[in-house]
Amino acid sequence: MELLVVSLMLLLASCGLSLDNGLMKTPPMGWLAWERFRCNVDCEADPENCISERLFMDMADRLAEDGWKELGYEYVNIDDCWAAKKRDSEGRLVADPQRFPSGIKALAKYVHSKGLKLGIYGDLGTYTCGGYPGTTLDYIELDADTFASWGVDMLKLDGCYSNSSTKALGYPLMSKALNATGRRIAFSCSWPAYEGGLPPKVNYTFLGEICNLWRNYDDIDDSWESVRKIINWYSSHQDVLQPAAGPGRWNDPDMLIIGNFGLSYEQSKAQMALWAILAAPLFMSNDLRAISMKASSILQNKLLIRINQDPLGVQGRLLLKGKNNIDVWMRELSLSTMALVFFSQRTDMPYHYTTSLSQLNITAPNVFSAQDVYSEWVQRGLDIDTKFTVTINPSGVVMLYVYPERKLKRTQG
Ligand SMILES: *[C@@H]1O[C@H](CO)[C@@H](O)[C@H](O)[C@H]1NC(C)=O
Ligand SMILES: *[C@@H]1O[C@H](CO)[C@@H](O)[C@H](O)[C@H]1NC(C)=O
Ligand SMILES: *[C@@H]1O[C@H](CO)[C@@H](O)[C@H](O)[C@H]1NC(C)=O
């Protein structure tokens, strides 16, 4: 057994598959400003919600004090519109002096004092998407050094205002420059999202060597339509995307919008379940100062987080597409366990779906128990041929954690 583990580790190490900074062996978790707070820079009209050090300190406080940190939500991430419109006299990026009077270094110190990590945003191009100074090729090393000197722990590098050839040069160069700083800084690459997210324009093997995570597809908005579009794009292209993910290298379907305005309770449960199946980064973009108990309970579901954070790091797959508009997803987990999601894209009424593990093409010499992740319901004694029925609400999910009850007697051969 130990030999097997050792040889597996050697195999993984010799493949050199992921960016060699030792970070994000499980999908990163935290909070990211963009979807909820965008480029709101009017701190006079909207002091509580504008992009300012106060917003990030508030979120750090909430993560540290409201039980998020203990569950793994550790990153506090700045997105676009944090910088001053001009670099300083030495060419360095500086934070907007009105909105970040203490500077990013002090903000990092504050975030670290809470036991959390700070992420920042840059853009490989002439400008950021919001029109702030971008990182052209000649600024890559200086900007990496600046972020490291501030004590930043993660960089999301966007790709507005540059062409494909600049991106093909710049993303690997930034990866190298971050490594050269000597500070371990996780690297989130928006590159594939700008190239359509698919081969031959995107080489996922290469991305895994230079980035810890990457955005493949469009930005998420605060709507169910947006969540559905993302999920269906991921399932359509899972043969390409699923093998790309693994410890230290993750597909990023974008932020969790649970706790905002666009999703119903059922839809919120669906987003969380599918993001767990996809081994997706869990970056919430919501207002943690004013979040409902219902939304918190979804985002703080321990079993769901454990599934998302499974150490094998194998992304799940869509097993069965759309029969009666019910999709069945499965993620293989460590210790011979698995997660199943029954996802309804129906719009009529709760749907009773009867199946068995063998009907889902799951074969294993075990008797299983299945636990509903969102309720107390447990079904014991599931043989692979045992029929069971789940009731799935419209635009909702039933998610099951399936684990072996006991090993059947080993038969020879
Ligand atoms: C830089 O890369 C080397 C080799 O790829 C690795 O051993 C080292 O840990 C990396 N350092 C940082 C700070 O990421
Ligand atoms: C891409 O942009 C760079 C920098 O602006 C420019 O020098 C280069 O000619 C562009 N390449 C193409 C193929 O447009
Ligand atoms: C993709 O990148 C890998 C790793 O850098 C490389 O070995 C491979 O040749 C690339 N594939 C293509 C089609 O360019």
XYZ file of C-alpha atoms and ligand atoms in Angstrom:
455
model
C 0.000 0.000 0.000
C 2.717 2.439 1.008
C 4.749 1.424 -2.000
C 1.827 2.202 -4.225
C 1.452 5.651 -2.692
C 5.159 6.367 -3.037
C 5.285 5.271 -6.665
C 2.182 7.299 -7.424
C 3.814 10.346 -5.881
C 6.972 9.764 -7.902
C 4.888 9.423 -11.025
C 3.102 12.690 -10.308
C 6.354 14.433 -9.448
C 8.096 13.217 -12.586
C 5.276 14.453 -14.797
C 5.875 17.950 -13.383
C 2.290 18.747 -14.178
C 1.584 21.736 -12.015
C 3.141 25.101 -11.324
C 5.922 24.422 -8.898
C 5.056 26.828 -6.099
C 3.474 24.253 -3.808
C 0.234 26.266 -3.587
C -3.411 25.335 -4.020
C -3.177 21.568 -3.744
C -6.937 21.802 -3.221
C -9.133 24.458 -4.889
C -8.591 27.902 -3.333
C -11.357 29.415 -1.202
C -12.072 32.990 -0.264
C -13.727 36.171 -1.361
C -13.292 38.282 -4.499
C -14.693 41.760 -5.025
C -15.611 41.835 -8.702
C -19.076 40.422 -9.292
C -20.702 42.214 -6.373
C -18.708 45.456 -6.174
C -17.386 45.894 -9.738
C -15.642 49.195 -10.462
C -17.577 51.299 -7.993
C -15.035 54.001 -7.198
C -17.385 56.697 -5.930
C -16.520 56.678 -2.241
C -18.254 59.979 -1.643
C -21.656 58.745 -2.749
C -21.204 55.147 -1.584
C -18.493 54.920 1.086
C -19.459 51.454 2.307
C -19.488 49.754 -1.076
C -16.825 51.495 -3.099
C -13.518 49.781 -3.948
C -11.446 50.969 -0.993
C -9.301 49.576 1.799
C -12.324 49.806 4.066
C -14.255 47.298 1.935
C -11.429 44.746 2.068
C -10.858 45.263 5.796
C -14.575 44.780 6.388
C -14.553 41.525 4.431
C -11.405 40.324 6.220
C -13.171 40.997 9.537
C -16.219 39.037 8.463
C -14.175 36.101 7.121
C -12.221 35.941 10.379
C -15.109 36.459 12.785
C -18.104 34.741 11.203
C -16.760 31.215 10.860
C -15.598 31.435 7.233
C -11.881 31.197 7.834
C -12.150 27.967 9.818
C -13.970 26.391 6.888
C -11.154 27.285 4.498
C -12.247 30.648 3.054
C -8.866 32.311 3.448
C -8.276 34.671 0.510
C -9.446 38.295 0.488
C -9.044 39.314 -3.130
C -8.969 42.724 -4.724
C -10.117 42.943 -8.341
C -9.906 45.805 -10.861
C -10.001 49.554 -10.083
C -7.752 49.585 -7.012
C -4.874 51.469 -8.627
C -4.160 55.133 -9.190
C -4.568 56.165 -12.814
C -0.825 56.736 -13.139
C 2.270 54.810 -12.132
C 4.689 56.645 -9.790
C 7.869 58.409 -10.914
C 9.778 55.109 -10.791
C 7.158 53.353 -12.888
C 5.608 51.413 -10.023
C 1.926 50.718 -9.650
C 0.420 52.564 -6.701
C -2.938 52.211 -5.028
C -5.431 55.059 -5.398
C -4.374 57.420 -2.587
C -7.924 58.505 -1.704
C -9.460 55.059 -1.562
C -6.411 53.187 -0.194
C -4.755 55.857 1.990
C -2.750 53.276 3.956
C -1.527 51.470 0.823
C -1.625 47.815 -0.170
C 1.295 46.829 2.051
C -0.603 47.949 5.139
C -3.750 46.213 3.891
C -1.792 42.966 3.427
C -0.493 43.327 6.967
C -4.014 43.791 8.273
C -5.321 40.788 6.333
C -2.396 38.648 7.538
C -3.034 39.691 11.129
C -6.436 38.028 10.778
C -4.830 34.790 9.583
C -5.958 35.430 6.001
C -4.267 36.006 2.644
C -4.455 38.943 0.255
C -4.959 38.662 -3.500
C -4.503 41.454 -6.010
C -5.436 42.088 -9.642
C -3.408 43.061 -12.657
C -3.913 43.055 -16.397
C -1.528 41.926 -19.090
C -2.027 44.768 -21.546
C -1.938 48.515 -22.004
C -4.811 49.093 -19.560
C -6.852 46.998 -17.161
C -10.404 46.245 -18.314
C -11.571 49.197 -16.196
C -8.998 51.583 -17.716
C -6.318 51.563 -14.981
C -2.597 51.079 -15.729
C -1.916 47.697 -17.289
C 1.134 45.481 -17.192
C 2.775 45.585 -20.592
C 5.625 43.140 -21.223
C 8.269 45.612 -20.057
C 6.551 46.066 -16.674
C 6.127 42.385 -15.783
C 9.157 42.055 -13.522
C 8.655 45.393 -11.807
C 5.002 44.639 -11.062
C 5.797 41.145 -9.766
C 8.433 42.675 -7.486
C 6.015 45.360 -6.316
C 3.328 42.807 -5.415
C 5.888 40.651 -3.590
C 7.237 43.657 -1.668
C 3.705 44.429 -0.514
C 3.268 40.890 0.823
C 0.591 39.889 -1.672
C -0.312 36.172 -1.762
C -2.136 35.816 -5.066
C -2.311 37.572 -8.429
C -5.210 37.443 -10.871
C -3.853 38.571 -14.227
C -6.570 39.687 -16.618
C -6.116 40.115 -20.363
C -7.838 43.249 -21.648
C -6.005 45.496 -24.138
C -3.481 42.979 -25.467
C -3.400 40.627 -28.445
C -2.839 36.862 -28.548
C 0.894 37.071 -29.195
C 1.452 39.400 -26.250
C -0.542 37.034 -24.019
C 1.456 34.034 -25.228
C 4.636 35.821 -24.153
C 3.345 37.585 -21.064
C 1.625 34.874 -19.021
C 4.687 32.584 -18.917
C 6.901 35.599 -18.200
C 4.738 36.657 -15.252
C 4.791 33.109 -13.906
C 8.591 33.213 -14.029
C 8.733 36.698 -12.539
C 6.509 35.705 -9.613
C 8.724 32.711 -8.949
C 11.821 34.913 -9.110
C 10.522 37.173 -6.352
C 11.028 34.285 -3.910
C 7.588 34.917 -2.443
C 5.046 32.188 -3.035
C 2.301 33.988 -4.935
C -0.559 31.976 -6.394
C -1.202 32.774 -10.044
C -4.653 33.045 -11.616
C -4.574 33.411 -15.389
C -7.448 34.830 -17.417
C -5.601 33.871 -20.604
C -7.762 30.946 -21.842
C -10.979 32.963 -21.459
C -9.606 35.393 -24.045
C -8.770 32.594 -26.502
C -12.125 30.820 -26.489
C -11.097 28.353 -23.786
C -10.405 25.429 -26.138
C -7.565 23.790 -28.049
C -5.805 24.309 -30.333
C -5.642 27.953 -29.194
C -5.429 26.925 -25.541
C -2.837 24.401 -24.353
C -4.059 23.172 -20.960
C -0.944 21.110 -20.313
C 1.113 24.251 -20.577
C -1.302 26.322 -18.500
C -1.017 23.763 -15.706
C 2.729 24.342 -15.685
C 2.524 28.120 -15.329
C -0.752 28.920 -13.506
C -2.530 27.622 -10.397
C -5.959 28.393 -11.800
C -7.422 29.910 -14.905
C -10.660 31.377 -16.143
C -11.862 29.406 -19.158
C -15.037 31.217 -20.056
C -17.189 34.355 -19.720
C -17.545 36.401 -16.525
C -20.354 35.387 -14.226
C -23.236 37.819 -13.660
C -25.835 37.912 -10.921
C -28.355 35.727 -12.732
C -29.419 32.109 -13.071
C -29.073 32.405 -16.839
C -25.384 33.178 -16.388
C -24.827 30.232 -14.010
C -26.623 27.856 -16.402
C -24.642 29.081 -19.385
C -21.372 28.440 -17.549
C -22.397 24.967 -16.357
C -23.564 23.910 -19.793
C -20.377 25.203 -21.408
C -18.283 23.196 -18.929
C -20.238 20.006 -19.551
C -20.111 20.433 -23.341
C -16.319 20.645 -23.219
C -15.589 18.357 -20.294
C -13.397 15.978 -22.296
C -10.920 18.823 -22.698
C -11.432 20.569 -19.356
C -11.777 17.728 -16.868
C -8.286 16.230 -17.360
C -6.713 19.704 -17.165
C -7.562 20.070 -13.475
C -5.629 18.574 -10.590
C -3.808 19.563 -7.412
C -2.203 22.970 -7.965
C -4.020 23.609 -11.291
C -7.724 24.317 -11.493
C -10.375 25.318 -13.988
C -12.163 28.386 -12.659
C -15.832 28.758 -13.658
C -15.780 32.119 -11.817
C -17.209 33.434 -8.557
C -19.986 32.132 -6.326
C -22.848 34.634 -6.456
C -24.809 33.029 -3.616
C -26.023 35.699 -1.182
C -26.716 38.306 -3.870
C -29.929 39.025 -5.790
C -30.066 36.822 -8.858
C -30.445 33.277 -7.529
C -33.347 31.617 -5.754
C -32.668 29.287 -2.825
C -32.794 26.230 -5.098
C -30.518 27.869 -7.654
C -28.067 28.837 -4.919
C -27.863 25.226 -3.767
C -27.348 24.208 -7.393
C -24.443 26.596 -7.921
C -22.664 25.393 -4.770
C -23.217 21.709 -5.601
C -21.983 22.024 -9.170
C -18.953 24.110 -8.175
C -18.066 21.328 -5.709
C -18.446 18.678 -8.418
C -16.269 20.759 -10.762
C -13.484 21.041 -8.149
C -13.866 24.772 -8.706
C -12.207 27.538 -6.727
C -14.740 28.841 -4.188
C -14.431 32.607 -4.351
C -17.577 34.229 -3.025
C -18.482 37.629 -4.418
C -21.170 38.883 -2.088
C -21.579 41.211 0.863
C -20.533 39.228 3.923
C -21.662 42.136 6.148
C -25.276 41.556 5.161
C -25.717 37.957 4.083
C -28.793 35.877 4.910
C -28.671 32.796 7.117
C -29.967 30.743 4.212
C -27.161 31.812 1.893
C -24.541 31.368 4.633
C -25.765 27.877 5.414
C -25.233 26.829 1.791
C -21.787 28.412 1.589
C -20.793 26.994 4.987
C -22.029 23.432 4.375
C -19.167 21.341 5.757
C -19.795 18.207 3.741
C -20.022 20.209 0.527
C -16.763 21.967 1.302
C -15.138 18.634 2.091
C -16.267 17.330 -1.292
C -14.948 20.430 -3.059
C -11.644 20.108 -1.186
C -11.148 16.382 -1.756
C -7.391 15.675 -1.786
C -7.478 13.573 -4.975
C -8.330 16.755 -6.842
C -10.166 14.955 -9.635
C -12.746 17.151 -11.355
C -16.187 15.604 -11.781
C -18.049 14.892 -14.986
C -21.518 14.963 -16.417
C -22.543 11.297 -16.609
C -25.982 11.541 -18.155
C -27.255 14.472 -20.117
C -30.703 15.849 -20.014
C -33.024 12.837 -20.043
C -36.222 14.592 -18.914
C -34.000 17.654 -18.399
C -32.295 16.031 -15.438
C -28.505 15.958 -15.659
C -26.505 13.580 -13.492
C -22.988 14.565 -12.464
C -20.427 12.466 -10.623
C -17.146 13.272 -8.938
C -14.746 10.584 -7.852
C -13.411 11.251 -4.342
C -10.723 9.742 -2.169
C -11.259 6.574 -0.078
C -13.588 5.004 -2.674
C -16.242 7.612 -2.075
C -18.020 9.784 -4.631
C -20.416 12.643 -4.998
C -23.471 12.620 -7.247
C -25.501 15.616 -8.312
C -28.938 15.351 -9.864
C -29.497 18.717 -11.505
C -32.882 19.789 -12.834
C -33.064 22.190 -15.754
C -36.837 21.789 -15.664
C -39.253 24.643 -15.085
C -42.423 22.805 -14.019
C -42.526 21.018 -10.665
C -40.461 18.729 -8.424
C -39.409 15.695 -10.447
C -39.120 12.154 -9.087
C -36.079 10.487 -10.569
C -35.580 6.787 -10.013
C -32.269 5.142 -10.766
C -29.606 2.830 -9.376
C -25.834 3.022 -9.262
C -25.569 0.429 -12.034
C -27.919 2.471 -14.206
C -25.446 5.312 -13.750
C -22.668 2.957 -14.920
C -21.099 2.919 -11.469
C -19.651 -0.479 -10.684
C -17.854 -1.325 -7.468
C -17.828 -4.374 -5.189
C -19.366 -2.484 -2.327
C -22.570 -1.783 -0.526
C -22.993 1.955 -0.229
C -24.699 4.517 1.930
C -25.851 7.732 0.323
C -26.211 10.917 2.303
C -28.108 13.918 1.002
C -25.672 16.807 1.381
C -28.437 19.363 2.027
C -30.648 17.333 4.367
C -30.411 14.667 7.023
C -31.629 11.953 4.658
C -29.406 8.855 4.470
C -30.117 5.767 2.426
C -28.273 2.691 3.660
C -27.632 -0.673 2.065
C -27.408 0.519 -1.512
C -26.298 -2.349 -3.679
C -25.355 -1.322 -7.171
C -28.730 -2.572 -8.400
C -30.844 -1.078 -5.610
C -33.346 1.380 -7.033
C -33.632 4.719 -5.267
C -35.638 7.837 -5.976
C -34.623 11.454 -5.541
C -36.998 14.399 -5.857
C -35.400 17.370 -7.583
C -36.953 20.830 -7.527
C -36.999 22.977 -10.689
C -33.592 24.636 -11.252
C -32.383 22.813 -8.168
C -30.271 19.846 -7.236
C -30.144 16.789 -5.075
C -26.567 16.089 -4.093
C -25.526 12.767 -2.604
C -22.321 11.813 -0.870
C -21.905 8.092 -1.542
C -19.554 6.005 0.580
C -18.899 2.259 0.988
C -20.585 0.678 4.003
C -18.418 -2.366 4.133
C -16.285 -4.259 1.715
C -17.889 -7.356 0.255
C -15.891 -10.516 0.615
C -13.127 -10.450 -1.935
C -13.589 -12.992 -4.665
C -10.630 -14.359 -6.527
C -9.612 -13.153 -9.985
C 10.320 28.528 -8.106
O 10.444 27.403 -8.965
C 11.287 26.385 -8.433
C 11.539 25.320 -9.501
O 10.546 25.250 -10.460
C 10.654 25.842 -7.188
O 11.436 24.804 -6.647
C 10.490 26.958 -6.191
O 9.837 26.498 -5.024
C 9.707 28.108 -6.791
N 9.699 29.220 -5.859
C 8.594 29.947 -5.604
C 8.787 31.053 -4.647
O 7.533 29.738 -6.147
C 0.452 42.558 -30.703
O 0.705 43.651 -29.879
C 2.068 44.020 -29.811
C 2.239 45.066 -28.728
O 1.300 46.080 -28.861
C 2.520 44.500 -31.189
O 3.882 44.873 -31.171
C 2.316 43.334 -32.184
O 2.628 43.765 -33.485
C 0.875 42.836 -32.126
N 0.821 41.601 -32.895
C -0.176 41.347 -33.752
C -0.118 40.009 -34.449
O -1.097 42.116 -33.946
C 1.409 21.947 -24.889
O 2.308 22.216 -23.848
C 3.094 21.112 -23.469
C 3.834 21.469 -22.181
O 4.518 22.663 -22.287
C 4.006 20.751 -24.612
O 4.828 19.649 -24.266
C 3.150 20.399 -25.823
O 3.981 20.168 -26.944
C 2.168 21.514 -26.137
N 1.223 21.025 -27.131
C 1.011 21.645 -28.278
C -0.017 21.041 -29.163
O 1.584 22.666 -28.560
